[in-house]
PDB file of C-alpha atoms in Angstrom:
ATOM      1  CA  ALA A   1     -10.525 -25.308  12.060  1.00  0.00           C
ATOM      2  CA  LEU A   2     -13.351 -23.202  13.326  1.00  0.00           C
ATOM      3  CA  ALA A   3     -16.453 -22.899  11.191  1.00  0.00           C
ATOM      4  CA  SER A   4     -16.781 -19.248  12.170  1.00  0.00           C
ATOM      5  CA  THR A   5     -15.237 -16.652  14.447  1.00  0.00           C
ATOM      6  CA  GLN A   6     -15.964 -13.108  15.621  1.00  0.00           C
ATOM      7  CA  ASN A   7     -14.579  -9.941  14.077  1.00  0.00           C
ATOM      8  CA  TRP A   8     -13.442  -6.818  15.939  1.00  0.00           C
ATOM      9  CA  GLU A   9     -17.065  -5.655  16.359  1.00  0.00           C
ATOM     10  CA  GLY A  10     -18.175  -8.997  17.761  1.00  0.00           C
ATOM     11  CA  SER A  11     -20.107 -10.002  14.637  1.00  0.00           C
ATOM     12  CA  THR A  12     -19.832 -13.605  13.467  1.00  0.00           C
ATOM     13  CA  ILE A  13     -17.818 -14.089  10.271  1.00  0.00           C
ATOM     14  CA  SER A  14     -16.976 -17.187   8.269  1.00  0.00           C
ATOM     15  CA  ASN A  15     -13.499 -18.655   7.769  1.00  0.00           C
ATOM     16  CA  SER A  16     -13.419 -17.244   4.222  1.00  0.00           C
ATOM     17  CA  THR A  17     -12.435 -13.904   5.778  1.00  0.00           C
ATOM     18  CA  SER A  18      -8.760 -13.692   6.730  1.00  0.00           C
ATOM     19  CA  ARG A  19      -7.902 -14.100  10.399  1.00  0.00           C
ATOM     20  CA  ALA A  20      -6.007 -10.793  10.250  1.00  0.00           C
ATOM     21  CA  SER A  21      -9.281  -8.965   9.695  1.00  0.00           C
ATOM     22  CA  THR A  22     -10.366 -10.037  13.171  1.00  0.00           C
ATOM     23  CA  ILE A  23      -7.354  -8.194  14.609  1.00  0.00           C
ATOM     24  CA  CYS A  24      -7.268  -4.870  12.760  1.00  0.00           C
ATOM     25  CA  PRO A  25     -10.329  -2.907  11.592  1.00  0.00           C
ATOM     26  CA  MET A  26      -8.467  -1.393   8.619  1.00  0.00           C
ATOM     27  CA  VAL A  27      -7.515  -4.833   7.316  1.00  0.00           C
ATOM     28  CA  ALA A  28     -11.188  -5.796   7.447  1.00  0.00           C
ATOM     29  CA  PHE A  29     -12.043  -2.569   5.624  1.00  0.00           C
ATOM     30  CA  ALA A  30      -9.433  -3.130   2.922  1.00  0.00           C
ATOM     31  CA  SER A  31     -10.171  -6.782   2.296  1.00  0.00           C
ATOM     32  CA  GLU A  32     -13.949  -6.601   2.366  1.00  0.00           C
ATOM     33  CA  THR A  33     -14.995  -3.085   1.347  1.00  0.00           C
ATOM     34  CA  THR A  34     -12.485  -1.659  -1.127  1.00  0.00           C
ATOM     35  CA  PRO A  35     -13.069  -4.375  -3.778  1.00  0.00           C
ATOM     36  CA  LEU A  36     -16.703  -3.267  -3.788  1.00  0.00           C
ATOM     37  CA  MET A  37     -15.450   0.208  -4.761  1.00  0.00           C
ATOM     38  CA  GLY A  38     -13.177  -1.085  -7.525  1.00  0.00           C
ATOM     39  CA  ALA A  39      -9.808  -1.662  -5.829  1.00  0.00           C
ATOM     40  CA  LYS A  40      -7.977  -4.838  -6.725  1.00  0.00           C
ATOM     41  CA  ILE A  41      -6.828  -6.286  -3.400  1.00  0.00           C
ATOM     42  CA  GLY A  42      -5.125  -9.681  -3.241  1.00  0.00           C
ATOM     43  CA  ARG A  43      -5.310 -12.313  -0.518  1.00  0.00           C
ATOM     44  CA  ARG A  44      -3.512 -11.947   2.834  1.00  0.00           C
ATOM     45  CA  VAL A  45      -2.926  -8.197   2.337  1.00  0.00           C
ATOM     46  CA  TRP A  46      -2.094  -6.035   5.354  1.00  0.00           C
ATOM     47  CA  CYS A  47      -3.374  -2.530   4.602  1.00  0.00           C
ATOM     48  CA  GLU A  48      -3.202  -0.150   7.528  1.00  0.00           C
ATOM     49  CA  THR A  49      -3.982   3.109   5.735  1.00  0.00           C
ATOM     50  CA  TRP A  50      -7.056   5.089   4.767  1.00  0.00           C
ATOM     51  CA  TRP A  51      -5.230   6.892   1.924  1.00  0.00           C
ATOM     52  CA  LEU A  52      -6.562   5.194  -1.200  1.00  0.00           C
ATOM     53  CA  PRO A  53      -8.020   8.246  -3.016  1.00  0.00           C
ATOM     54  CA  GLU A  54      -9.392   6.573  -6.171  1.00  0.00           C
ATOM     55  CA  PHE A  55     -10.064   2.953  -5.276  1.00  0.00           C
ATOM     56  CA  ASP A  56     -10.427   1.750  -8.859  1.00  0.00           C
ATOM     57  CA  LEU A  57      -6.833   2.816  -9.678  1.00  0.00           C
ATOM     58  CA  VAL A  58      -5.230   0.812  -6.845  1.00  0.00           C
ATOM     59  CA  THR A  59      -3.877  -2.730  -7.222  1.00  0.00           C
ATOM     60  CA  ILE A  60      -2.361  -4.518  -4.222  1.00  0.00           C
ATOM     61  CA  GLU A  61      -1.272  -8.086  -4.929  1.00  0.00           C
ATOM     62  CA  ASP A  62      -1.263 -11.124  -2.604  1.00  0.00           C
ATOM     63  CA  GLY A  63       0.661 -10.862   0.648  1.00  0.00           C
ATOM     64  CA  ALA A  64       1.596  -7.178   0.313  1.00  0.00           C
ATOM     65  CA  SER A  65       1.945  -4.990   3.392  1.00  0.00           C
ATOM     66  CA  ILE A  66       0.901  -1.328   3.345  1.00  0.00           C
ATOM     67  CA  ASN A  67       1.767   0.233   6.700  1.00  0.00           C
ATOM     68  CA  ARG A  68       0.187   3.007   8.760  1.00  0.00           C
ATOM     69  CA  GLY A  69      -0.140   6.442   7.190  1.00  0.00           C
ATOM     70  CA  THR A  70       1.031   5.390   3.731  1.00  0.00           C
ATOM     71  CA  VAL A  71      -0.485   7.354   0.854  1.00  0.00           C
ATOM     72  CA  LEU A  72      -1.175   5.499  -2.393  1.00  0.00           C
ATOM     73  CA  GLN A  73      -1.774   8.679  -4.396  1.00  0.00           C
ATOM     74  CA  THR A  74      -3.530   8.170  -7.716  1.00  0.00           C
ATOM     75  CA  HIS A  75      -4.023  11.797  -8.759  1.00  0.00           C
ATOM     76  CA  LEU A  76      -1.976  14.980  -9.084  1.00  0.00           C
ATOM     77  CA  PHE A  77      -2.886  18.499 -10.137  1.00  0.00           C
ATOM     78  CA  HIS A  78      -0.476  20.142 -12.570  1.00  0.00           C
ATOM     79  CA  ASP A  79      -1.288  23.504 -14.188  1.00  0.00           C
ATOM     80  CA  ARG A  80      -4.880  23.186 -12.906  1.00  0.00           C
ATOM     81  CA  ILE A  81      -5.310  19.863 -14.711  1.00  0.00           C
ATOM     82  CA  MET A  82      -6.068  16.744 -12.694  1.00  0.00           C
ATOM     83  CA  ARG A  83      -4.145  13.727 -13.891  1.00  0.00           C
ATOM     84  CA  LEU A  84      -5.062  10.203 -12.808  1.00  0.00           C
ATOM     85  CA  GLU A  85      -2.795   7.154 -12.988  1.00  0.00           C
ATOM     86  CA  ALA A  86      -2.858   3.725 -11.380  1.00  0.00           C
ATOM     87  CA  VAL A  87      -0.634   2.604  -8.502  1.00  0.00           C
ATOM     88  CA  HIS A  88       0.491  -1.017  -8.316  1.00  0.00           C
ATOM     89  CA  VAL A  89       1.999  -2.821  -5.307  1.00  0.00           C
ATOM     90  CA  GLY A  90       3.440  -6.228  -6.190  1.00  0.00           C
ATOM     91  CA  ALA A  91       3.046  -9.527  -4.378  1.00  0.00           C
ATOM     92  CA  HIS A  92       4.707  -9.694  -0.950  1.00  0.00           C
ATOM     93  CA  ALA A  93       5.999  -6.109  -1.242  1.00  0.00           C
ATOM     94  CA  THR A  94       6.218  -3.931   1.882  1.00  0.00           C
ATOM     95  CA  VAL A  95       5.599  -0.190   2.009  1.00  0.00           C
ATOM     96  CA  GLY A  96       6.817   1.433   5.237  1.00  0.00           C
ATOM     97  CA  ALA A  97       4.833   3.761   7.466  1.00  0.00           C
ATOM     98  CA  ASN A  98       4.105   7.277   6.155  1.00  0.00           C
ATOM     99  CA  ALA A  99       5.556   6.590   2.704  1.00  0.00           C
ATOM    100  CA  VAL A 100       4.037   8.379  -0.285  1.00  0.00           C
ATOM    101  CA  ILE A 101       3.565   6.536  -3.579  1.00  0.00           C
ATOM    102  CA  LEU A 102       2.756   8.954  -6.428  1.00  0.00           C
ATOM    103  CA  PRO A 103       0.570   8.191  -9.484  1.00  0.00           C
ATOM    104  CA  GLY A 104       1.766   5.773 -12.147  1.00  0.00           C
ATOM    105  CA  SER A 105       4.227   4.085  -9.783  1.00  0.00           C
ATOM    106  CA  SER A 106       4.766   0.375  -9.485  1.00  0.00           C
ATOM    107  CA  ILE A 107       6.418  -1.479  -6.616  1.00  0.00           C
ATOM    108  CA  GLY A 108       7.876  -4.824  -7.659  1.00  0.00           C
ATOM    109  CA  SER A 109       7.172  -8.093  -5.900  1.00  0.00           C
ATOM    110  CA  HIS A 110       9.141  -8.692  -2.693  1.00  0.00           C
ATOM    111  CA  ALA A 111      10.426  -5.086  -2.752  1.00  0.00           C
ATOM    112  CA  VAL A 112      10.646  -3.040   0.446  1.00  0.00           C
ATOM    113  CA  VAL A 113      10.069   0.724   0.479  1.00  0.00           C
ATOM    114  CA  GLY A 114      11.248   2.228   3.761  1.00  0.00           C
ATOM    115  CA  PRO A 115       9.254   4.469   6.087  1.00  0.00           C
ATOM    116  CA  SER A 116       8.685   8.134   5.106  1.00  0.00           C
ATOM    117  CA  SER A 117       9.987   7.449   1.591  1.00  0.00           C
ATOM    118  CA  LEU A 118       8.760   9.073  -1.609  1.00  0.00           C
ATOM    119  CA  VAL A 119       8.216   7.022  -4.760  1.00  0.00           C
ATOM    120  CA  MET A 120       8.109   9.596  -7.561  1.00  0.00           C
ATOM    121  CA  ARG A 121       5.474   9.734 -10.293  1.00  0.00           C
ATOM    122  CA  SER A 122       5.687   6.835 -12.788  1.00  0.00           C
ATOM    123  CA  GLU A 123       8.674   5.310 -10.969  1.00  0.00           C
ATOM    124  CA  ASP A 124       9.152   1.534 -11.124  1.00  0.00           C
ATOM    125  CA  VAL A 125      10.674   0.098  -7.957  1.00  0.00           C
ATOM    126  CA  PRO A 126      12.543  -3.104  -8.891  1.00  0.00           C
ATOM    127  CA  GLU A 127      11.527  -6.358  -7.259  1.00  0.00           C
ATOM    128  CA  ASN A 128      13.519  -8.040  -4.479  1.00  0.00           C
ATOM    129  CA  GLY A 129      15.259  -4.840  -3.381  1.00  0.00           C
ATOM    130  CA  ARG A 130      15.209  -2.494  -0.398  1.00  0.00           C
ATOM    131  CA  TRP A 131      14.598   1.174  -1.146  1.00  0.00           C
ATOM    132  CA  ALA A 132      14.276   4.270   1.049  1.00  0.00           C
ATOM    133  CA  GLY A 133      14.483   8.030   1.098  1.00  0.00           C
ATOM    134  CA  ASN A 134      13.476  11.133  -0.792  1.00  0.00           C
ATOM    135  CA  PRO A 135      14.563  10.713  -3.518  1.00  0.00           C
ATOM    136  CA  LEU A 136      14.265   6.944  -3.403  1.00  0.00           C
ATOM    137  CA  ARG A 137      17.571   5.048  -3.495  1.00  0.00           C
ATOM    138  CA  SER A 138      18.935   1.623  -2.675  1.00  0.00           C
ATOM    139  CA  TRP A 139      18.945   0.743   1.023  1.00  0.00           C
ATOM    140  CA  ASN A 140      20.843  -2.522   1.209  1.00  0.00           C
ATOM    141  CA  THR A 141      23.089  -1.973   4.211  1.00  0.00           C
ATOM    142  CA  ARG A 142      22.793  -0.115   7.476  1.00  0.00           C
ATOM    143  CA  SER A 143      25.502   2.348   6.332  1.00  0.00           C
ATOM    144  CA  ASP A 144      23.233   3.389   3.416  1.00  0.00           C
ATOM    145  CA  ILE A 145      20.790   5.014   5.831  1.00  0.00           C
ATOM    146  CA  GLY A 146      21.449   8.733   5.972  1.00  0.00           C
ATOM    147  CA  ALA A 147      24.433   8.557   3.614  1.00  0.00           C
ATOM    148  CA  THR A 148      24.799  11.270   0.988  1.00  0.00           C
ATOM    149  CA  PRO A 149      24.753  10.147  -2.634  1.00  0.00           C
TER     150      PRO A 149
END
């Protein structure tokens, strides 16, 4: 194993930083900077989004994958009142590109939320399942995609 390597800017980093952070600038940002702002980010997390509005209300567990353009929304305005709630992404869960996760939601471990899906406020996505759509529903077979409920 190498004692050190170079990150995307060419700076020398130690092996304590994940190898993925040498490939993608956002992964380096998520794994090294957001914990300083209060986010709880696990090990080996792939986070390819800038949309973490209130860092201290975001928890992403080990091995989770947050894809490009995903919004982990932690606040909503209702009747001119701002409401804040935490968002939790479980271990080894995957959130597809451009999905929106609203406040108070929790994504179970090993769950998959498909691209451009909407997880409603305070919704709990069960672990070990595949979910997609707006509204969110089970996505276990190819025939489920685009089917009417």
